[in-house]
Amino acid sequence: MSMWAKDLKEAAAFIRERDDFLIVSHVQPDGDAISSTVATGWLLEKLGKKYTMLNEGPVPSRLHYLWKSSEIHTLAGEGNAISRQYRNVICVDCADYGRVGKTNAWFAPDAELLNIDHHPTNDGYGLVNLMKFHAAATAEILFELIDELGLQLDVEVATAIYTGLLTDTGGFRYSNTSPLVMAMASRLLEAGVNGPELAEHLLERMTTGQLRIIQRGLSRLSFSEDQKIAWVWVNSEDLEESGATNEDLEGLVNYPRNVEGVEVGMLFKQNGQESVKVSMRSAGRVNVAAVAQHFGGGGHVRAAGCRLTEPLPEVINQVVAYVQKALDDE
């Protein structure tokens, strides 16, 4: 038996042998995080298990079509209505324990965790760890777990998993689009997923707030001296004045990265005076997961992020200098 087959069986046993679960994903959830949350809820429901879904942040509005996404408790809304702690916790798409954010207040002191994730920087913080670092998305892992549990796909869970795959592969364009991903996508389409409709909704449609924040960001587009590093920055005032939300920032980091000749593109998002979120995308020469880890973050070789508590100009200087060194040493 392969190690992956063994890990799948251990994860399935964790679920089968327990009941009353709390499902959490990472702060500021994206398509894969929310899709993985509801897919986990779906498989627990099919097995007759009790569960509660929770996230520190709100569900992005563009994902409200997902099965039972409205039942995800959030600390921005009704999260405090959960009046007890849980001993059985399933963490999905959390690259490290800190990514669960404030939801850990609902973990019992003796909580046991099933950690399901695809980030190479994950350190295996669960009692049981189902980690596949070359998976395109955590949703890909859940597809295999559903098979392991002997459950049949229906259109609700198929749509959730397809959403996770679609968003984390950039519409099946990124290098993580493997033959296995395409085989899974085929099965999901056979289960009733409307692929063209999801692609239009998730990849093509844009709010006016998103367009305005892109305009602001691109007006500040900057380059390193050798033109191999490019970045933009925005702050909370930009979001407020443009009528944009954090959700509208998704994809902005790709603009500097997509410039011909650029090896690393970055987005710096300032919150307050001394808190900056950094998103990074690489063409392949630089392992931005290693860069992010250096600054306390994590992610993937080509897509990673971190958060620094220093003024924006200092953060930009530090991160650009570190990326430049990584390029020079390559």
PDB file of C-alpha atoms in Angstrom, residues 19-323:
ATOM      1  CA  ASP A  19     -19.074  12.460  15.275  1.00  0.00           C
ATOM      2  CA  ASP A  20     -19.902  16.125  15.977  1.00  0.00           C
ATOM      3  CA  PHE A  21     -17.255  17.933  13.922  1.00  0.00           C
ATOM      4  CA  LEU A  22     -16.171  21.534  13.535  1.00  0.00           C
ATOM      5  CA  ILE A  23     -14.958  22.380  10.005  1.00  0.00           C
ATOM      6  CA  VAL A  24     -12.713  25.430   9.554  1.00  0.00           C
ATOM      7  CA  SER A  25     -10.678  26.880   6.697  1.00  0.00           C
ATOM      8  CA  HIS A  26      -8.202  29.752   6.474  1.00  0.00           C
ATOM      9  CA  VAL A  27      -8.764  33.438   7.183  1.00  0.00           C
ATOM     10  CA  GLN A  28      -9.930  35.562   4.227  1.00  0.00           C
ATOM     11  CA  PRO A  29     -11.238  32.429   2.498  1.00  0.00           C
ATOM     12  CA  ASP A  30     -10.943  31.983  -1.252  1.00  0.00           C
ATOM     13  CA  GLY A  31     -12.617  29.645  -3.716  1.00  0.00           C
ATOM     14  CA  ASP A  32     -10.726  26.544  -2.633  1.00  0.00           C
ATOM     15  CA  ALA A  33     -11.215  27.247   1.089  1.00  0.00           C
ATOM     16  CA  ILE A  34     -14.990  27.679   0.886  1.00  0.00           C
ATOM     17  CA  SER A  35     -15.407  24.862  -1.636  1.00  0.00           C
ATOM     18  CA  SER A  36     -13.418  22.524   0.611  1.00  0.00           C
ATOM     19  CA  THR A  37     -15.452  23.582   3.642  1.00  0.00           C
ATOM     20  CA  VAL A  38     -18.798  22.781   2.053  1.00  0.00           C
ATOM     21  CA  ALA A  39     -17.484  19.610   0.386  1.00  0.00           C
ATOM     22  CA  THR A  40     -16.377  18.386   3.817  1.00  0.00           C
ATOM     23  CA  GLY A  41     -19.781  19.283   5.238  1.00  0.00           C
ATOM     24  CA  TRP A  42     -21.427  17.405   2.368  1.00  0.00           C
ATOM     25  CA  LEU A  43     -19.494  14.180   2.958  1.00  0.00           C
ATOM     26  CA  LEU A  44     -20.172  14.332   6.707  1.00  0.00           C
ATOM     27  CA  GLU A  45     -23.878  14.815   6.041  1.00  0.00           C
ATOM     28  CA  LYS A  46     -23.911  11.847   3.647  1.00  0.00           C
ATOM     29  CA  LEU A  47     -22.346   9.744   6.429  1.00  0.00           C
ATOM     30  CA  GLY A  48     -24.997  10.871   8.920  1.00  0.00           C
ATOM     31  CA  LYS A  49     -22.544  12.908  11.009  1.00  0.00           C
ATOM     32  CA  LYS A  50     -23.222  16.126  12.909  1.00  0.00           C
ATOM     33  CA  TYR A  51     -21.073  19.099  11.951  1.00  0.00           C
ATOM     34  CA  THR A  52     -20.707  22.872  12.124  1.00  0.00           C
ATOM     35  CA  MET A  53     -18.868  25.025   9.557  1.00  0.00           C
ATOM     36  CA  LEU A  54     -16.993  28.124  10.736  1.00  0.00           C
ATOM     37  CA  ASN A  55     -14.642  30.760   9.316  1.00  0.00           C
ATOM     38  CA  GLU A  56     -13.147  33.915  10.776  1.00  0.00           C
ATOM     39  CA  GLY A  57     -14.097  35.929   7.696  1.00  0.00           C
ATOM     40  CA  PRO A  58     -17.226  36.187   5.572  1.00  0.00           C
ATOM     41  CA  VAL A  59     -17.961  33.950   2.606  1.00  0.00           C
ATOM     42  CA  PRO A  60     -17.112  35.880  -0.598  1.00  0.00           C
ATOM     43  CA  SER A  61     -20.347  36.919  -2.282  1.00  0.00           C
ATOM     44  CA  ARG A  62     -19.357  35.300  -5.566  1.00  0.00           C
ATOM     45  CA  LEU A  63     -19.364  31.914  -3.776  1.00  0.00           C
ATOM     46  CA  HIS A  64     -22.854  32.169  -2.312  1.00  0.00           C
ATOM     47  CA  TYR A  65     -24.129  29.708  -4.932  1.00  0.00           C
ATOM     48  CA  LEU A  66     -22.257  26.839  -3.268  1.00  0.00           C
ATOM     49  CA  TRP A  67     -24.209  24.175  -1.378  1.00  0.00           C
ATOM     50  CA  LYS A  68     -24.989  25.339   2.188  1.00  0.00           C
ATOM     51  CA  SER A  69     -22.475  28.198   2.013  1.00  0.00           C
ATOM     52  CA  SER A  70     -25.073  30.285   3.857  1.00  0.00           C
ATOM     53  CA  GLU A  71     -24.709  27.896   6.809  1.00  0.00           C
ATOM     54  CA  ILE A  72     -21.019  28.711   7.343  1.00  0.00           C
ATOM     55  CA  HIS A  73     -20.834  30.637  10.605  1.00  0.00           C
ATOM     56  CA  THR A  74     -18.477  33.599  10.510  1.00  0.00           C
ATOM     57  CA  LEU A  75     -16.951  35.770  13.184  1.00  0.00           C
ATOM     58  CA  ALA A  76     -17.982  38.720  11.042  1.00  0.00           C
ATOM     59  CA  GLY A  77     -21.584  37.617  11.483  1.00  0.00           C
ATOM     60  CA  GLU A  78     -23.102  34.937  13.656  1.00  0.00           C
ATOM     61  CA  GLY A  79     -19.966  33.052  14.699  1.00  0.00           C
ATOM     62  CA  ASN A  80     -20.374  34.055  18.309  1.00  0.00           C
ATOM     63  CA  ALA A  81     -23.717  32.257  18.303  1.00  0.00           C
ATOM     64  CA  ILE A  82     -21.742  28.999  18.538  1.00  0.00           C
ATOM     65  CA  SER A  83     -21.843  28.541  22.281  1.00  0.00           C
ATOM     66  CA  ARG A  84     -19.557  25.551  22.782  1.00  0.00           C
ATOM     67  CA  GLN A  85     -16.238  24.059  21.801  1.00  0.00           C
ATOM     68  CA  TYR A  86     -15.566  21.010  19.652  1.00  0.00           C
ATOM     69  CA  ARG A  87     -13.249  18.083  20.221  1.00  0.00           C
ATOM     70  CA  ASN A  88     -13.243  16.830  16.613  1.00  0.00           C
ATOM     71  CA  VAL A  89     -11.943  19.468  14.198  1.00  0.00           C
ATOM     72  CA  ILE A  90     -11.310  19.254  10.460  1.00  0.00           C
ATOM     73  CA  CYS A  91      -9.048  21.986   9.068  1.00  0.00           C
ATOM     74  CA  VAL A  92      -9.155  22.384   5.283  1.00  0.00           C
ATOM     75  CA  ASP A  93      -6.767  24.430   3.126  1.00  0.00           C
ATOM     76  CA  CYS A  94      -4.880  25.836   6.144  1.00  0.00           C
ATOM     77  CA  ALA A  95      -1.162  25.935   5.347  1.00  0.00           C
ATOM     78  CA  ASP A  96      -0.327  26.161   9.050  1.00  0.00           C
ATOM     79  CA  TYR A  97      -2.226  26.170  12.331  1.00  0.00           C
ATOM     80  CA  GLY A  98      -2.177  29.965  12.541  1.00  0.00           C
ATOM     81  CA  ARG A  99      -4.237  30.202   9.362  1.00  0.00           C
ATOM     82  CA  VAL A 100      -7.372  29.075  11.214  1.00  0.00           C
ATOM     83  CA  GLY A 101      -7.345  32.513  12.822  1.00  0.00           C
ATOM     84  CA  LYS A 102      -9.654  33.199  15.737  1.00  0.00           C
ATOM     85  CA  THR A 103     -11.774  30.112  15.064  1.00  0.00           C
ATOM     86  CA  ASN A 104      -9.441  28.179  17.376  1.00  0.00           C
ATOM     87  CA  ALA A 105     -11.400  29.678  20.288  1.00  0.00           C
ATOM     88  CA  TRP A 106     -14.001  27.018  19.417  1.00  0.00           C
ATOM     89  CA  PHE A 107     -11.481  24.165  19.663  1.00  0.00           C
ATOM     90  CA  ALA A 108     -11.730  22.206  22.915  1.00  0.00           C
ATOM     91  CA  PRO A 109      -8.497  22.040  24.990  1.00  0.00           C
ATOM     92  CA  ASP A 110      -8.218  18.353  24.054  1.00  0.00           C
ATOM     93  CA  ALA A 111      -9.312  18.857  20.428  1.00  0.00           C
ATOM     94  CA  GLU A 112      -7.998  16.391  17.852  1.00  0.00           C
ATOM     95  CA  LEU A 113      -7.450  17.706  14.341  1.00  0.00           C
ATOM     96  CA  LEU A 114      -7.694  16.233  10.857  1.00  0.00           C
ATOM     97  CA  ASN A 115      -5.508  18.474   8.669  1.00  0.00           C
ATOM     98  CA  ILE A 116      -6.429  18.331   4.944  1.00  0.00           C
ATOM     99  CA  ASP A 117      -4.213  20.541   2.804  1.00  0.00           C
ATOM    100  CA  HIS A 118      -2.071  20.923  -0.324  1.00  0.00           C
ATOM    101  CA  HIS A 119       0.404  23.665   0.690  1.00  0.00           C
ATOM    102  CA  PRO A 120       4.075  22.537   0.693  1.00  0.00           C
ATOM    103  CA  THR A 121       4.738  24.747   3.734  1.00  0.00           C
ATOM    104  CA  ASN A 122       2.259  22.766   5.890  1.00  0.00           C
ATOM    105  CA  ASP A 123       4.097  21.302   8.909  1.00  0.00           C
ATOM    106  CA  GLY A 124       1.585  18.526   9.690  1.00  0.00           C
ATOM    107  CA  TYR A 125      -0.076  20.083  12.742  1.00  0.00           C
ATOM    108  CA  GLY A 126      -2.959  17.577  12.898  1.00  0.00           C
ATOM    109  CA  LEU A 127      -3.364  14.329  14.789  1.00  0.00           C
ATOM    110  CA  VAL A 128      -4.102  12.963  11.304  1.00  0.00           C
ATOM    111  CA  ASN A 129      -2.658  14.711   8.264  1.00  0.00           C
ATOM    112  CA  LEU A 130      -3.991  14.235   4.748  1.00  0.00           C
ATOM    113  CA  MET A 131      -1.525  16.320   2.760  1.00  0.00           C
ATOM    114  CA  LYS A 132      -0.725  16.137  -0.932  1.00  0.00           C
ATOM    115  CA  PHE A 133       1.692  18.894  -1.831  1.00  0.00           C
ATOM    116  CA  HIS A 134       1.494  18.454  -5.593  1.00  0.00           C
ATOM    117  CA  ALA A 135      -2.320  18.609  -5.570  1.00  0.00           C
ATOM    118  CA  ALA A 136      -3.725  21.570  -7.463  1.00  0.00           C
ATOM    119  CA  ALA A 137      -6.184  22.372  -4.672  1.00  0.00           C
ATOM    120  CA  THR A 138      -7.461  21.014  -1.386  1.00  0.00           C
ATOM    121  CA  ALA A 139     -10.654  20.275  -3.319  1.00  0.00           C
ATOM    122  CA  GLU A 140      -8.629  17.728  -5.324  1.00  0.00           C
ATOM    123  CA  ILE A 141      -7.779  15.899  -2.097  1.00  0.00           C
ATOM    124  CA  LEU A 142     -11.431  15.917  -1.035  1.00  0.00           C
ATOM    125  CA  PHE A 143     -12.404  14.387  -4.378  1.00  0.00           C
ATOM    126  CA  GLU A 144     -10.157  11.433  -3.540  1.00  0.00           C
ATOM    127  CA  LEU A 145     -11.417  11.256   0.053  1.00  0.00           C
ATOM    128  CA  ILE A 146     -15.012  11.096  -1.183  1.00  0.00           C
ATOM    129  CA  ASP A 147     -14.017   8.146  -3.385  1.00  0.00           C
ATOM    130  CA  GLU A 148     -12.238   6.512  -0.428  1.00  0.00           C
ATOM    131  CA  LEU A 149     -15.405   6.848   1.663  1.00  0.00           C
ATOM    132  CA  GLY A 150     -17.431   5.185  -1.093  1.00  0.00           C
ATOM    133  CA  LEU A 151     -19.732   8.155  -1.642  1.00  0.00           C
ATOM    134  CA  GLN A 152     -21.320   8.975  -4.994  1.00  0.00           C
ATOM    135  CA  LEU A 153     -20.888  12.440  -6.464  1.00  0.00           C
ATOM    136  CA  ASP A 154     -23.976  14.587  -6.926  1.00  0.00           C
ATOM    137  CA  VAL A 155     -24.201  17.986  -8.598  1.00  0.00           C
ATOM    138  CA  GLU A 156     -23.894  19.908  -5.302  1.00  0.00           C
ATOM    139  CA  VAL A 157     -20.550  18.491  -4.191  1.00  0.00           C
ATOM    140  CA  ALA A 158     -19.308  18.217  -7.781  1.00  0.00           C
ATOM    141  CA  THR A 159     -19.910  21.958  -8.234  1.00  0.00           C
ATOM    142  CA  ALA A 160     -18.011  22.702  -5.019  1.00  0.00           C
ATOM    143  CA  ILE A 161     -14.997  20.607  -5.999  1.00  0.00           C
ATOM    144  CA  TYR A 162     -14.988  21.975  -9.550  1.00  0.00           C
ATOM    145  CA  THR A 163     -15.014  25.497  -8.080  1.00  0.00           C
ATOM    146  CA  GLY A 164     -11.941  24.727  -5.969  1.00  0.00           C
ATOM    147  CA  LEU A 165     -10.104  23.254  -8.946  1.00  0.00           C
ATOM    148  CA  LEU A 166     -11.138  26.069 -11.292  1.00  0.00           C
ATOM    149  CA  THR A 167     -10.038  28.876  -8.967  1.00  0.00           C
ATOM    150  CA  ASP A 168      -6.748  27.353  -7.791  1.00  0.00           C
ATOM    151  CA  THR A 169      -5.663  26.456 -11.337  1.00  0.00           C
ATOM    152  CA  GLY A 170      -6.606  29.848 -12.763  1.00  0.00           C
ATOM    153  CA  GLY A 171      -9.209  28.307 -15.036  1.00  0.00           C
ATOM    154  CA  PHE A 172      -7.055  25.227 -15.746  1.00  0.00           C
ATOM    155  CA  ARG A 173      -4.216  27.458 -17.037  1.00  0.00           C
ATOM    156  CA  TYR A 174      -1.562  27.204 -14.277  1.00  0.00           C
ATOM    157  CA  SER A 175       1.226  24.620 -14.140  1.00  0.00           C
ATOM    158  CA  ASN A 176      -0.654  22.701 -11.412  1.00  0.00           C
ATOM    159  CA  THR A 177      -3.239  21.616 -14.015  1.00  0.00           C
ATOM    160  CA  SER A 178      -2.244  17.959 -14.096  1.00  0.00           C
ATOM    161  CA  PRO A 179      -3.733  15.058 -16.084  1.00  0.00           C
ATOM    162  CA  LEU A 180      -5.388  13.944 -12.823  1.00  0.00           C
ATOM    163  CA  VAL A 181      -7.035  17.353 -12.433  1.00  0.00           C
ATOM    164  CA  MET A 182      -8.443  17.144 -15.952  1.00  0.00           C
ATOM    165  CA  ALA A 183      -9.689  13.598 -15.342  1.00  0.00           C
ATOM    166  CA  MET A 184     -11.425  14.808 -12.182  1.00  0.00           C
ATOM    167  CA  ALA A 185     -12.924  17.770 -14.052  1.00  0.00           C
ATOM    168  CA  SER A 186     -14.344  15.325 -16.607  1.00  0.00           C
ATOM    169  CA  ARG A 187     -16.035  13.283 -13.886  1.00  0.00           C
ATOM    170  CA  LEU A 188     -17.397  16.440 -12.266  1.00  0.00           C
ATOM    171  CA  LEU A 189     -18.865  17.619 -15.566  1.00  0.00           C
ATOM    172  CA  GLU A 190     -20.466  14.195 -15.979  1.00  0.00           C
ATOM    173  CA  ALA A 191     -22.028  14.693 -12.533  1.00  0.00           C
ATOM    174  CA  GLY A 192     -23.825  17.787 -13.821  1.00  0.00           C
ATOM    175  CA  VAL A 193     -21.456  20.721 -13.248  1.00  0.00           C
ATOM    176  CA  ASN A 194     -22.079  23.675 -15.572  1.00  0.00           C
ATOM    177  CA  GLY A 195     -18.460  24.453 -16.442  1.00  0.00           C
ATOM    178  CA  PRO A 196     -18.985  27.406 -18.811  1.00  0.00           C
ATOM    179  CA  GLU A 197     -21.340  29.125 -16.364  1.00  0.00           C
ATOM    180  CA  LEU A 198     -18.858  28.778 -13.489  1.00  0.00           C
ATOM    181  CA  ALA A 199     -15.976  30.028 -15.650  1.00  0.00           C
ATOM    182  CA  GLU A 200     -17.988  33.112 -16.635  1.00  0.00           C
ATOM    183  CA  HIS A 201     -19.061  33.786 -13.053  1.00  0.00           C
ATOM    184  CA  LEU A 202     -15.712  33.201 -11.336  1.00  0.00           C
ATOM    185  CA  LEU A 203     -13.135  34.233 -13.938  1.00  0.00           C
ATOM    186  CA  GLU A 204     -14.709  36.742 -16.311  1.00  0.00           C
ATOM    187  CA  ARG A 205     -17.290  38.816 -14.451  1.00  0.00           C
ATOM    188  CA  MET A 206     -16.047  41.945 -12.661  1.00  0.00           C
ATOM    189  CA  THR A 207     -17.690  44.408 -10.257  1.00  0.00           C
ATOM    190  CA  THR A 208     -17.271  48.148 -10.753  1.00  0.00           C
ATOM    191  CA  GLY A 209     -15.456  48.248  -7.411  1.00  0.00           C
ATOM    192  CA  GLN A 210     -13.005  45.644  -8.661  1.00  0.00           C
ATOM    193  CA  LEU A 211     -12.370  47.620 -11.847  1.00  0.00           C
ATOM    194  CA  ARG A 212     -11.731  50.808  -9.871  1.00  0.00           C
ATOM    195  CA  ILE A 213      -9.311  49.125  -7.445  1.00  0.00           C
ATOM    196  CA  ILE A 214      -7.424  47.649 -10.406  1.00  0.00           C
ATOM    197  CA  GLN A 215      -7.136  51.146 -11.857  1.00  0.00           C
ATOM    198  CA  ARG A 216      -5.710  52.465  -8.592  1.00  0.00           C
ATOM    199  CA  GLY A 217      -3.302  49.599  -8.183  1.00  0.00           C
ATOM    200  CA  LEU A 218      -1.983  49.763 -11.737  1.00  0.00           C
ATOM    201  CA  SER A 219      -1.432  53.516 -11.429  1.00  0.00           C
ATOM    202  CA  ARG A 220       1.276  52.610  -8.872  1.00  0.00           C
ATOM    203  CA  LEU A 221       2.893  49.805 -10.851  1.00  0.00           C
ATOM    204  CA  SER A 222       6.617  49.748 -10.034  1.00  0.00           C
ATOM    205  CA  PHE A 223       9.581  47.703 -11.250  1.00  0.00           C
ATOM    206  CA  SER A 224      12.972  46.677  -9.952  1.00  0.00           C
ATOM    207  CA  GLU A 225      15.987  48.038 -11.810  1.00  0.00           C
ATOM    208  CA  ASP A 226      16.323  44.876 -13.902  1.00  0.00           C
ATOM    209  CA  GLN A 227      12.550  44.815 -14.633  1.00  0.00           C
ATOM    210  CA  LYS A 228      12.267  41.253 -13.265  1.00  0.00           C
ATOM    211  CA  ILE A 229      10.233  42.200 -10.180  1.00  0.00           C
ATOM    212  CA  ALA A 230       7.013  44.232 -10.377  1.00  0.00           C
ATOM    213  CA  TRP A 231       4.552  45.269  -7.722  1.00  0.00           C
ATOM    214  CA  VAL A 232       1.482  47.341  -6.906  1.00  0.00           C
ATOM    215  CA  TRP A 233       0.044  48.500  -3.606  1.00  0.00           C
ATOM    216  CA  VAL A 234      -3.346  49.530  -2.234  1.00  0.00           C
ATOM    217  CA  ASN A 235      -4.660  50.531   1.179  1.00  0.00           C
ATOM    218  CA  SER A 236      -7.919  50.567   3.095  1.00  0.00           C
ATOM    219  CA  GLU A 237      -8.736  54.079   1.863  1.00  0.00           C
ATOM    220  CA  ASP A 238      -8.476  52.859  -1.727  1.00  0.00           C
ATOM    221  CA  LEU A 239     -10.993  50.123  -1.008  1.00  0.00           C
ATOM    222  CA  GLU A 240     -13.405  52.516   0.663  1.00  0.00           C
ATOM    223  CA  GLU A 241     -13.156  55.221  -1.989  1.00  0.00           C
ATOM    224  CA  SER A 242     -13.488  52.788  -4.899  1.00  0.00           C
ATOM    225  CA  GLY A 243     -16.359  50.875  -3.316  1.00  0.00           C
ATOM    226  CA  ALA A 244     -14.309  47.672  -3.473  1.00  0.00           C
ATOM    227  CA  THR A 245     -14.001  44.840  -0.958  1.00  0.00           C
ATOM    228  CA  ASN A 246     -11.127  42.520  -0.065  1.00  0.00           C
ATOM    229  CA  GLU A 247     -12.796  40.022  -2.372  1.00  0.00           C
ATOM    230  CA  ASP A 248     -12.246  42.435  -5.272  1.00  0.00           C
ATOM    231  CA  LEU A 249      -8.473  42.308  -4.726  1.00  0.00           C
ATOM    232  CA  GLU A 250      -8.318  38.709  -5.859  1.00  0.00           C
ATOM    233  CA  GLY A 251      -6.409  38.544  -9.122  1.00  0.00           C
ATOM    234  CA  LEU A 252      -4.822  42.000  -8.856  1.00  0.00           C
ATOM    235  CA  VAL A 253      -1.441  40.410  -8.092  1.00  0.00           C
ATOM    236  CA  ASN A 254      -1.513  38.729 -11.509  1.00  0.00           C
ATOM    237  CA  TYR A 255      -1.250  42.037 -13.382  1.00  0.00           C
ATOM    238  CA  PRO A 256       2.362  42.824 -12.380  1.00  0.00           C
ATOM    239  CA  ARG A 257       3.273  39.148 -12.761  1.00  0.00           C
ATOM    240  CA  ASN A 258       1.872  38.999 -16.306  1.00  0.00           C
ATOM    241  CA  VAL A 259       4.145  41.749 -17.642  1.00  0.00           C
ATOM    242  CA  GLU A 260       6.587  40.276 -20.164  1.00  0.00           C
ATOM    243  CA  GLY A 261       9.984  39.629 -18.568  1.00  0.00           C
ATOM    244  CA  VAL A 262       8.734  39.808 -14.972  1.00  0.00           C
ATOM    245  CA  GLU A 263       9.727  36.833 -12.823  1.00  0.00           C
ATOM    246  CA  VAL A 264       7.898  37.812  -9.597  1.00  0.00           C
ATOM    247  CA  GLY A 265       4.791  39.972  -9.263  1.00  0.00           C
ATOM    248  CA  MET A 266       3.546  41.238  -5.910  1.00  0.00           C
ATOM    249  CA  LEU A 267       0.597  42.995  -4.326  1.00  0.00           C
ATOM    250  CA  PHE A 268       1.063  44.906  -1.054  1.00  0.00           C
ATOM    251  CA  LYS A 269      -2.187  45.597   0.784  1.00  0.00           C
ATOM    252  CA  GLN A 270      -1.831  48.011   3.698  1.00  0.00           C
ATOM    253  CA  ASN A 271      -4.190  47.683   6.672  1.00  0.00           C
ATOM    254  CA  GLY A 272      -3.722  50.588   9.079  1.00  0.00           C
ATOM    255  CA  GLN A 273      -0.299  52.145   9.495  1.00  0.00           C
ATOM    256  CA  GLU A 274       1.802  49.085  10.282  1.00  0.00           C
ATOM    257  CA  SER A 275       0.157  45.962   8.889  1.00  0.00           C
ATOM    258  CA  VAL A 276       0.775  44.859   5.322  1.00  0.00           C
ATOM    259  CA  LYS A 277      -0.421  41.715   3.557  1.00  0.00           C
ATOM    260  CA  VAL A 278       1.891  40.598   0.756  1.00  0.00           C
ATOM    261  CA  SER A 279       0.733  38.361  -2.107  1.00  0.00           C
ATOM    262  CA  MET A 280       3.370  36.949  -4.477  1.00  0.00           C
ATOM    263  CA  ARG A 281       3.275  35.157  -7.823  1.00  0.00           C
ATOM    264  CA  SER A 282       6.290  33.623  -9.560  1.00  0.00           C
ATOM    265  CA  ALA A 283       6.991  32.653 -13.148  1.00  0.00           C
ATOM    266  CA  GLY A 284       9.000  29.725 -11.791  1.00  0.00           C
ATOM    267  CA  ARG A 285      12.568  30.895 -11.221  1.00  0.00           C
ATOM    268  CA  VAL A 286      11.871  32.045  -7.644  1.00  0.00           C
ATOM    269  CA  ASN A 287      10.270  29.846  -4.982  1.00  0.00           C
ATOM    270  CA  VAL A 288       7.963  32.442  -3.447  1.00  0.00           C
ATOM    271  CA  ALA A 289       6.854  29.956  -0.765  1.00  0.00           C
ATOM    272  CA  ALA A 290      10.425  30.128   0.601  1.00  0.00           C
ATOM    273  CA  VAL A 291      10.313  33.934   0.414  1.00  0.00           C
ATOM    274  CA  ALA A 292       6.991  33.967   2.269  1.00  0.00           C
ATOM    275  CA  GLN A 293       8.302  31.562   4.913  1.00  0.00           C
ATOM    276  CA  HIS A 294      11.247  33.887   5.545  1.00  0.00           C
ATOM    277  CA  PHE A 295       8.722  36.574   6.502  1.00  0.00           C
ATOM    278  CA  GLY A 296       6.489  34.233   8.535  1.00  0.00           C
ATOM    279  CA  GLY A 297       4.077  33.213   5.777  1.00  0.00           C
ATOM    280  CA  GLY A 298       3.757  30.300   3.383  1.00  0.00           C
ATOM    281  CA  GLY A 299       2.132  28.922   0.280  1.00  0.00           C
ATOM    282  CA  HIS A 300       3.256  27.359  -2.978  1.00  0.00           C
ATOM    283  CA  VAL A 301       6.357  27.600  -5.155  1.00  0.00           C
ATOM    284  CA  ARG A 302       4.550  29.913  -7.585  1.00  0.00           C
ATOM    285  CA  ALA A 303       1.931  31.508  -5.305  1.00  0.00           C
ATOM    286  CA  ALA A 304       2.461  32.503  -1.685  1.00  0.00           C
ATOM    287  CA  GLY A 305       1.853  35.241   0.854  1.00  0.00           C
ATOM    288  CA  CYS A 306       2.759  36.685   4.227  1.00  0.00           C
ATOM    289  CA  ARG A 307       1.848  39.505   6.584  1.00  0.00           C
ATOM    290  CA  LEU A 308       4.290  42.003   8.093  1.00  0.00           C
ATOM    291  CA  THR A 309       3.711  44.519  10.885  1.00  0.00           C
ATOM    292  CA  GLU A 310       5.816  47.422   9.629  1.00  0.00           C
ATOM    293  CA  PRO A 311       5.133  50.572   7.601  1.00  0.00           C
ATOM    294  CA  LEU A 312       4.380  49.960   3.930  1.00  0.00           C
ATOM    295  CA  PRO A 313       7.568  51.536   2.464  1.00  0.00           C
ATOM    296  CA  GLU A 314       9.756  49.389   4.713  1.00  0.00           C
ATOM    297  CA  VAL A 315       7.828  46.228   3.837  1.00  0.00           C
ATOM    298  CA  ILE A 316       8.148  46.914   0.113  1.00  0.00           C
ATOM    299  CA  ASN A 317      11.890  47.553   0.434  1.00  0.00           C
ATOM    300  CA  GLN A 318      12.493  44.418   2.520  1.00  0.00           C
ATOM    301  CA  VAL A 319      10.473  42.031   0.385  1.00  0.00           C
ATOM    302  CA  VAL A 320      11.710  43.361  -2.959  1.00  0.00           C
ATOM    303  CA  ALA A 321      15.317  43.150  -1.733  1.00  0.00           C
ATOM    304  CA  TYR A 322      14.839  39.559  -0.566  1.00  0.00           C
ATOM    305  CA  VAL A 323      13.220  38.541  -3.858  1.00  0.00           C
TER     306      VAL A 323
END
